[in-house]
CSV table of C-alpha atoms in Angstrom, one decimal:
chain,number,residue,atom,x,y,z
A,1,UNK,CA,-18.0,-22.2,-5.3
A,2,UNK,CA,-20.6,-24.4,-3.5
A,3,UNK,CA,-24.4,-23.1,-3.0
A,4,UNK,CA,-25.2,-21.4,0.6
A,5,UNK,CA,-26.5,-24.8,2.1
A,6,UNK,CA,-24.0,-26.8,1.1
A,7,UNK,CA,-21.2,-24.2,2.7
A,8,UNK,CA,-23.2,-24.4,6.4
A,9,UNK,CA,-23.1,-28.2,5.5
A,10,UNK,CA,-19.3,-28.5,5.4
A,11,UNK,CA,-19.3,-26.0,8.5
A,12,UNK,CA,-21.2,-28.4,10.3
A,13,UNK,CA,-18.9,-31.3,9.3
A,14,UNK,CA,-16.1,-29.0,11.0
A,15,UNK,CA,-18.5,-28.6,14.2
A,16,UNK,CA,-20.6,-31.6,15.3
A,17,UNK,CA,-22.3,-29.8,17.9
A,18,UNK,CA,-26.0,-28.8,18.8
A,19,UNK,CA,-24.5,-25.2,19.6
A,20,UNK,CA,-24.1,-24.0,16.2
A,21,UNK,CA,-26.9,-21.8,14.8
A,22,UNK,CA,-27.8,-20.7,12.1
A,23,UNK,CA,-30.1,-18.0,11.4
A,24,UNK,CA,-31.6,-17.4,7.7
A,25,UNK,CA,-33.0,-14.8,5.8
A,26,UNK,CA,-34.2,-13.7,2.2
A,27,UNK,CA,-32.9,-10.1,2.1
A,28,UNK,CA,-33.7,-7.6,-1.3
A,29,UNK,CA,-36.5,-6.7,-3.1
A,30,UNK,CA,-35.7,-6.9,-7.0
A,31,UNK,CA,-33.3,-9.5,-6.5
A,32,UNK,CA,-34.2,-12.1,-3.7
A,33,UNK,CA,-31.1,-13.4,-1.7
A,34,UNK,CA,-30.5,-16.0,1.0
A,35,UNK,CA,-28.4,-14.6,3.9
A,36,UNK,CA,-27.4,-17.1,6.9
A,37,UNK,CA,-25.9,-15.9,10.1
A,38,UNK,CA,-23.6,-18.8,11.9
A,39,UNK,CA,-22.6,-18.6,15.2
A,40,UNK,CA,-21.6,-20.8,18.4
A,41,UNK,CA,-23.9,-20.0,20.7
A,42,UNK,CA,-22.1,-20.7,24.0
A,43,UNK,CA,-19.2,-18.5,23.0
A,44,UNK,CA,-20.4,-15.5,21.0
A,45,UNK,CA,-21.0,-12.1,22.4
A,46,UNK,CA,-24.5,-11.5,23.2
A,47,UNK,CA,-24.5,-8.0,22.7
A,48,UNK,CA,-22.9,-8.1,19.2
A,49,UNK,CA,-25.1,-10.8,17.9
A,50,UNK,CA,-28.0,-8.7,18.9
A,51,UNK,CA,-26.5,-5.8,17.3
A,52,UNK,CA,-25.7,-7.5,14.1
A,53,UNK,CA,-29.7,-9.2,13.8
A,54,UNK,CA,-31.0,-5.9,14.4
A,55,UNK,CA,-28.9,-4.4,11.5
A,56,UNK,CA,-30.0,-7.4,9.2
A,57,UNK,CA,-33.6,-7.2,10.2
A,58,UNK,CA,-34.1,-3.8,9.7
A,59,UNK,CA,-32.3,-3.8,6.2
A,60,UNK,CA,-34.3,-6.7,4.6
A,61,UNK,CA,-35.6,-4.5,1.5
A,62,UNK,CA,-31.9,-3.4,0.8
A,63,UNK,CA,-30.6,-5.0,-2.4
A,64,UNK,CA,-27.1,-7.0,-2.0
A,65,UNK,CA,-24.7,-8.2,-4.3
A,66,UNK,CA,-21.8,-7.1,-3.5
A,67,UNK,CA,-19.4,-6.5,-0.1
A,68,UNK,CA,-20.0,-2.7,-0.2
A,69,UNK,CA,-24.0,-3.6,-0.1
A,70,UNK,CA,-22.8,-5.6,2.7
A,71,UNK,CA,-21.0,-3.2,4.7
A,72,UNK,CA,-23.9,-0.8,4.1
A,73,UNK,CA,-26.4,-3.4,5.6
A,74,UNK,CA,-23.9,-3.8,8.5
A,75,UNK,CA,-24.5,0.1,9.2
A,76,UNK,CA,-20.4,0.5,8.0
A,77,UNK,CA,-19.5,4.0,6.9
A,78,UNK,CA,-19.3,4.3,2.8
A,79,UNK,CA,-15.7,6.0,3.4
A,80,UNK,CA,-14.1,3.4,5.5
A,81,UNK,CA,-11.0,2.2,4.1
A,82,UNK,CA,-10.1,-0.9,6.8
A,83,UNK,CA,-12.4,-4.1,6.3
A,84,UNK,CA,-14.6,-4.6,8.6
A,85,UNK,CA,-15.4,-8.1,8.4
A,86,UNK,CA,-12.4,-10.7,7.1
A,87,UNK,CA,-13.1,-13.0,4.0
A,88,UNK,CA,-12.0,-16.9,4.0
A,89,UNK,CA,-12.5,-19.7,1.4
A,90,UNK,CA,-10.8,-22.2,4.2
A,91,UNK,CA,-13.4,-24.2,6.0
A,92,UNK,CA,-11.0,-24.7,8.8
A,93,UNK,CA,-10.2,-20.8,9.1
A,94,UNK,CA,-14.5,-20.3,9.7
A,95,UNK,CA,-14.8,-23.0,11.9
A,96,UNK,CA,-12.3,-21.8,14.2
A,97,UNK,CA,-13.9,-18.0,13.9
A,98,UNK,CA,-16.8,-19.5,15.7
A,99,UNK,CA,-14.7,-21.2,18.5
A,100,UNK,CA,-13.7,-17.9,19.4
A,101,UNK,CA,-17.2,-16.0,19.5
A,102,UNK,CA,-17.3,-14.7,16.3
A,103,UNK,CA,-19.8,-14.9,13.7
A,104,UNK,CA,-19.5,-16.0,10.0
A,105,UNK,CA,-21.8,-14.9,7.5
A,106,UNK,CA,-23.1,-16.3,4.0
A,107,UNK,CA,-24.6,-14.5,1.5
A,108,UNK,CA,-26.4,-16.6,-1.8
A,109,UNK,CA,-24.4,-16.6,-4.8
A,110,UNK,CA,-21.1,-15.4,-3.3
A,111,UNK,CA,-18.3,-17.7,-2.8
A,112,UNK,CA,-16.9,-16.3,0.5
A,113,UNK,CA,-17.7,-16.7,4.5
A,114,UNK,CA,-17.4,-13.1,5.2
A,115,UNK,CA,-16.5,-13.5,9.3
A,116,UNK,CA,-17.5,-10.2,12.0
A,117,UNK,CA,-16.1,-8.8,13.7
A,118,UNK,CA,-12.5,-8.5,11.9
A,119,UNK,CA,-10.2,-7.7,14.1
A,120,UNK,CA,-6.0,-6.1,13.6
A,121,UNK,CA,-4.6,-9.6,14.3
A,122,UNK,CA,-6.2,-11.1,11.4
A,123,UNK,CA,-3.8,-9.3,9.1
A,124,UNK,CA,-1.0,-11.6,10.3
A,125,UNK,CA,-2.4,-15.1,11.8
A,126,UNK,CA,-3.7,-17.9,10.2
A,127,UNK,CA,-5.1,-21.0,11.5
A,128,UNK,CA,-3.0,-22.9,8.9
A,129,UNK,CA,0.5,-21.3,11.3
A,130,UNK,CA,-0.9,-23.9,13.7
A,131,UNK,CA,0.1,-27.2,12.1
A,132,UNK,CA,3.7,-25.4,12.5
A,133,UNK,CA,6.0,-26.1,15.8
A,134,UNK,CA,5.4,-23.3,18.0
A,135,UNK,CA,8.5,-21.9,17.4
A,136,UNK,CA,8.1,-21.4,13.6
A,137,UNK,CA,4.7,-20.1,14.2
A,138,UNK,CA,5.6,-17.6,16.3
A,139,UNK,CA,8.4,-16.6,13.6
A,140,UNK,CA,6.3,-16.9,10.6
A,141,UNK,CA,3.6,-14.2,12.6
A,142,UNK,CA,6.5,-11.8,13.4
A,143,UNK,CA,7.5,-12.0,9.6
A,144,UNK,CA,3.8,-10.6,8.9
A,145,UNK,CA,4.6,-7.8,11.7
A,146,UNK,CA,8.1,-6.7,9.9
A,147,UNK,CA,6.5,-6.5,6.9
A,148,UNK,CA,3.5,-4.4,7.8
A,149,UNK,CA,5.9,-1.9,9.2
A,150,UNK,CA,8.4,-2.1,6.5
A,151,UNK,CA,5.2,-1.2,4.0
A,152,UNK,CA,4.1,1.7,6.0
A,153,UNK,CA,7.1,3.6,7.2
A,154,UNK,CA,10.0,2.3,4.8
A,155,UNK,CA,8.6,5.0,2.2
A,156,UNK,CA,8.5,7.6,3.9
A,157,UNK,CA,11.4,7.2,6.1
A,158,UNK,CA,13.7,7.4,2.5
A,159,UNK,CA,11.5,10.5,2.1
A,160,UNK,CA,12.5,11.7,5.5
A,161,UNK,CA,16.1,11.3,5.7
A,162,UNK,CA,16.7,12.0,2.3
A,163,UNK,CA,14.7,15.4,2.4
A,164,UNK,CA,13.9,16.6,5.6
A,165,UNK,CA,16.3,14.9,8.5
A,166,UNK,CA,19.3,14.0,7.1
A,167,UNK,CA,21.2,14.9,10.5
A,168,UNK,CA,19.7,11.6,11.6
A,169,UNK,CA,22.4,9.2,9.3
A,170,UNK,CA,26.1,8.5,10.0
A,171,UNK,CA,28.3,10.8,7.4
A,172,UNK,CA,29.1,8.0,5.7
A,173,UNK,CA,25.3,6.9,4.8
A,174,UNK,CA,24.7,10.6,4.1
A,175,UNK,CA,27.4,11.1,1.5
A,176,UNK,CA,26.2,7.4,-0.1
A,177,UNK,CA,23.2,8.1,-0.5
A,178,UNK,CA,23.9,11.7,-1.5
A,179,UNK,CA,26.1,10.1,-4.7
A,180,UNK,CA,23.4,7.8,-5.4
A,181,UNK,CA,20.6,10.6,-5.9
A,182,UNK,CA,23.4,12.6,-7.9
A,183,UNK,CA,21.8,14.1,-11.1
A,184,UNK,CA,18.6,13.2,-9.8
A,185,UNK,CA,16.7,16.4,-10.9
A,186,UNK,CA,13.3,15.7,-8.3
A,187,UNK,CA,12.8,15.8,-4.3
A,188,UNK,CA,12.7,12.7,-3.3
A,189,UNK,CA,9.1,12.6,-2.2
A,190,UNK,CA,8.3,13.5,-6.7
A,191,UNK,CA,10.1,10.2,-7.3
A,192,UNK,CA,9.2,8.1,-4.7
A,193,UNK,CA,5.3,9.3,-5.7
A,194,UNK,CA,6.3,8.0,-9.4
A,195,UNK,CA,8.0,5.4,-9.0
A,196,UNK,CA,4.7,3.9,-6.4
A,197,UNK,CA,2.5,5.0,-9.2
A,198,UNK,CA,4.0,2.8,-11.5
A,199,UNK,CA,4.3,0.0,-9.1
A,200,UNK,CA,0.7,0.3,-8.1
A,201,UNK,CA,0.2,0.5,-12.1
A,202,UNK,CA,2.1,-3.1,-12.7
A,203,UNK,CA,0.4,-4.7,-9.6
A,204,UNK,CA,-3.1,-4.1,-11.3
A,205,UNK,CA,-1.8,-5.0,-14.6
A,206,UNK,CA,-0.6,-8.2,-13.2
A,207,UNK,CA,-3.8,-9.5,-12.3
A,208,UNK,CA,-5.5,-8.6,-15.6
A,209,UNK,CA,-3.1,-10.2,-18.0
A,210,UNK,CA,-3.4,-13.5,-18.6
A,211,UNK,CA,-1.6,-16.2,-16.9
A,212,UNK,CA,0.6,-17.2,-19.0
A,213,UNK,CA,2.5,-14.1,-19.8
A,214,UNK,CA,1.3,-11.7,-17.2
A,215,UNK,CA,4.3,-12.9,-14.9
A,216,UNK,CA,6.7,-12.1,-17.4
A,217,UNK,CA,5.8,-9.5,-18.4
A,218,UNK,CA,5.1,-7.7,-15.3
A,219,UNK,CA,9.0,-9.0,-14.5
A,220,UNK,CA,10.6,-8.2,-17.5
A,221,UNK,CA,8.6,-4.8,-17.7
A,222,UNK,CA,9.5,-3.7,-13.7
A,223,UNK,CA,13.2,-4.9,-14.4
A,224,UNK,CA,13.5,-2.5,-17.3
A,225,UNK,CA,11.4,0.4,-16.2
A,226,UNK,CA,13.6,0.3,-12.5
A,227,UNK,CA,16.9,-0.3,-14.7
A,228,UNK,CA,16.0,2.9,-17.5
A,229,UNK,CA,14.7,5.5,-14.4
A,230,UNK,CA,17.7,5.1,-12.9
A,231,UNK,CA,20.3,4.9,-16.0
A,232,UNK,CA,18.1,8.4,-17.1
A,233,UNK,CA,18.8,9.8,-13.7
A,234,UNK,CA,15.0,10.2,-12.7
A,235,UNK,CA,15.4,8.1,-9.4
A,236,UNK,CA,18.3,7.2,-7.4
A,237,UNK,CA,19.5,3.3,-7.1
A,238,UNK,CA,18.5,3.3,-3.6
A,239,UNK,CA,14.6,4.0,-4.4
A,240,UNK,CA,14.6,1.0,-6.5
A,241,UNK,CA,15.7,-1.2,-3.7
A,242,UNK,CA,13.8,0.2,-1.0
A,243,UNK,CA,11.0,-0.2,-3.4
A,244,UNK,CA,11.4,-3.9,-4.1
A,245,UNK,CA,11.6,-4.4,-0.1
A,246,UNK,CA,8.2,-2.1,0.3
A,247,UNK,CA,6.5,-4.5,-2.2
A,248,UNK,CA,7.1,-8.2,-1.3
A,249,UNK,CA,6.8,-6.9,2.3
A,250,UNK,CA,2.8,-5.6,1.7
A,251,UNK,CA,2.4,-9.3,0.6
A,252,UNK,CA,3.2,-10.9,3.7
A,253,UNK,CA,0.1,-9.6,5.7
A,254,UNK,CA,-2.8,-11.9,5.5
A,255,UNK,CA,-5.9,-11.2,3.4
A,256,UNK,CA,-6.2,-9.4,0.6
A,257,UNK,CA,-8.3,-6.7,1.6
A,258,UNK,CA,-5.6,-5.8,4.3
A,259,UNK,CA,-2.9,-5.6,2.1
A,260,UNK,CA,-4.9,-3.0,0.0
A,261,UNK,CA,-5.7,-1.1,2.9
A,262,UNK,CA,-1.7,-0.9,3.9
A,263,UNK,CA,-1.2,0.5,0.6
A,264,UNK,CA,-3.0,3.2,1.0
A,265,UNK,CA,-2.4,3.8,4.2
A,266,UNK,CA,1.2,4.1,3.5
A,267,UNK,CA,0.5,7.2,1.5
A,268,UNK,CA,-1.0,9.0,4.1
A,269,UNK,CA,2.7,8.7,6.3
A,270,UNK,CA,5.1,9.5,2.8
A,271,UNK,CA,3.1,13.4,2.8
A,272,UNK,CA,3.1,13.6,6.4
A,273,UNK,CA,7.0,12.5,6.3
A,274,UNK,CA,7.8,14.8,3.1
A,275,UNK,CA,6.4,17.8,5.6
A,276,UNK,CA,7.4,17.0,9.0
A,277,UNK,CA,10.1,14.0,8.5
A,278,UNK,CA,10.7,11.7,10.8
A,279,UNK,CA,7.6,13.3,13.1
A,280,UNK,CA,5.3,13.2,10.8
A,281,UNK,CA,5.9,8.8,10.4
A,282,UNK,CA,5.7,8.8,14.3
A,283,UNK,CA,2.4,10.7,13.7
A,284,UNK,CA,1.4,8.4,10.6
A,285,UNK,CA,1.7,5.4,12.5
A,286,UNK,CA,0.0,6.7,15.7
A,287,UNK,CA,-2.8,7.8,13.3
């Protein structure tokens, strides 16, 4: 919430050290910005600090307000769904960025350090997993990795063995899972596309209700909707749970922007599993 001098100021109470720079510019033409470049000098790549100042430098007439103005200046493809640079608000998480040669940017007027490059692990460690034993750390990180995989290939793994492999199961999971999609009158790629519809729809309604009923009634209203779909025999018992499991496992990865990214992404391996079963997830994930 601070102003962009006073967020290098608390980076520099993190590093006392001669070798942080700090590079400045006032970038946009209608609406003038301050944009600072910090970096530790001894430990950042050369090349990609080079590469980044150019892209700045060059882009100094281009208006920025927002992070898809940013990833625009940074010469990022409009189309890209993955973040390419990770957002913090933790003063110790940027600090410790630029220990490890990265680079953290501020941008006037926007209360984030947005840190390049991003990079796959920074969906599931934190700099806070550090003030844990080692142990815990390292099970609290593998926690993040169960759960990404759970939210990409759970889905479309029901989809899968419900539709297109269902050799793969023991008889006995077969036939339970056959009586608990009995009456069910869709494939079970239409109601597992629903049914994430209208999860994705109560996720978004969640963070626009206000905070004193929107947890309620995002409970209550999930609780119901699950419990009606499956008394009206729209979806089987087993969706719902699988369902539940896909959810609070997207919220273990770290960052906000990654999680969204997963959710997506997940989409992409239910079709190729609805067409080519268990294949098509090996291909998802490969992909």
């Amino acid at each position: 919430n601070e102003d962009i001098s006073t967020n290098i100021g608390i980076l520099r109470k993190q590093i006392v050290s001669e070798k942080l720079q700090v590079r400045s510019y006032s970038i946009g033409t209608d609406q003038k910005r301050s944009l600072s470049l910090v970096y530790y000098d001894d430990r950042v790549n050369s090349n990609l600090l080079h590469k980044i100042l150019n892209q700045i430098e060059k882009n100094l007439n281009k208006e920025l307000n927002n992070a898809q103005d940013l990833s625009k200046l940074m010469g990022i493809s409009f189309w890209s769904v993955v973040s390419h640079f990770n957002t913090t608000e933790s003063p110790q998480e940027a600090s410790m960025s630029l220990f490890k040669g990265r680079m953290v940017l501020f941008v006037d007027r926007m209360p984030l350090a947005f840190i390049l490059p991003s990079i796959l692990w920074d969906m599931f460690a934190m700099e806070n997993d550090r003030n844990f034993p080692f142990p815990l750390m390292v099970s609290i990180r593998s926690l993040r990795i169960i759960g990404l995989l759970m939210t990409l290939i759970v889905p479309g793994l029901y989809v899968a063995l419900v539709s297109v492999n269902p050799e793969v199961l023991r008889i006995e999971l077969a036939l339970s899972i056959a009586q608990s999609r009995e009456g069910v009158p869709y494939p079970a790629f239409v109601e597992m596309i629903i049914m994430l519809i209208i999860l994705e729809l109560i996720m978004e309604a969640s963070i626009r209700l206000p905070k004193s009923i929107g947890p309620t009634i995002t409970m209550v209203g999930g609780i119901i909707l699950g419990q009606a779909a499956v008394d009206a025999k729209l979806v089987s018992n087993l969706l719902i749970i699988i369902l539940a499991a896909t959810t609070i496992a997207n919220s273990t990865i770290v960052g906000f922007q990654n999680s969204i990214s997963i959710r997506i992404f997940k989409y992409i391996i239910l079709i190729l599993a609805s067409i080519y079963g268990v294949l098509g997830i090996l291909a998802g994930v490969f992909l």
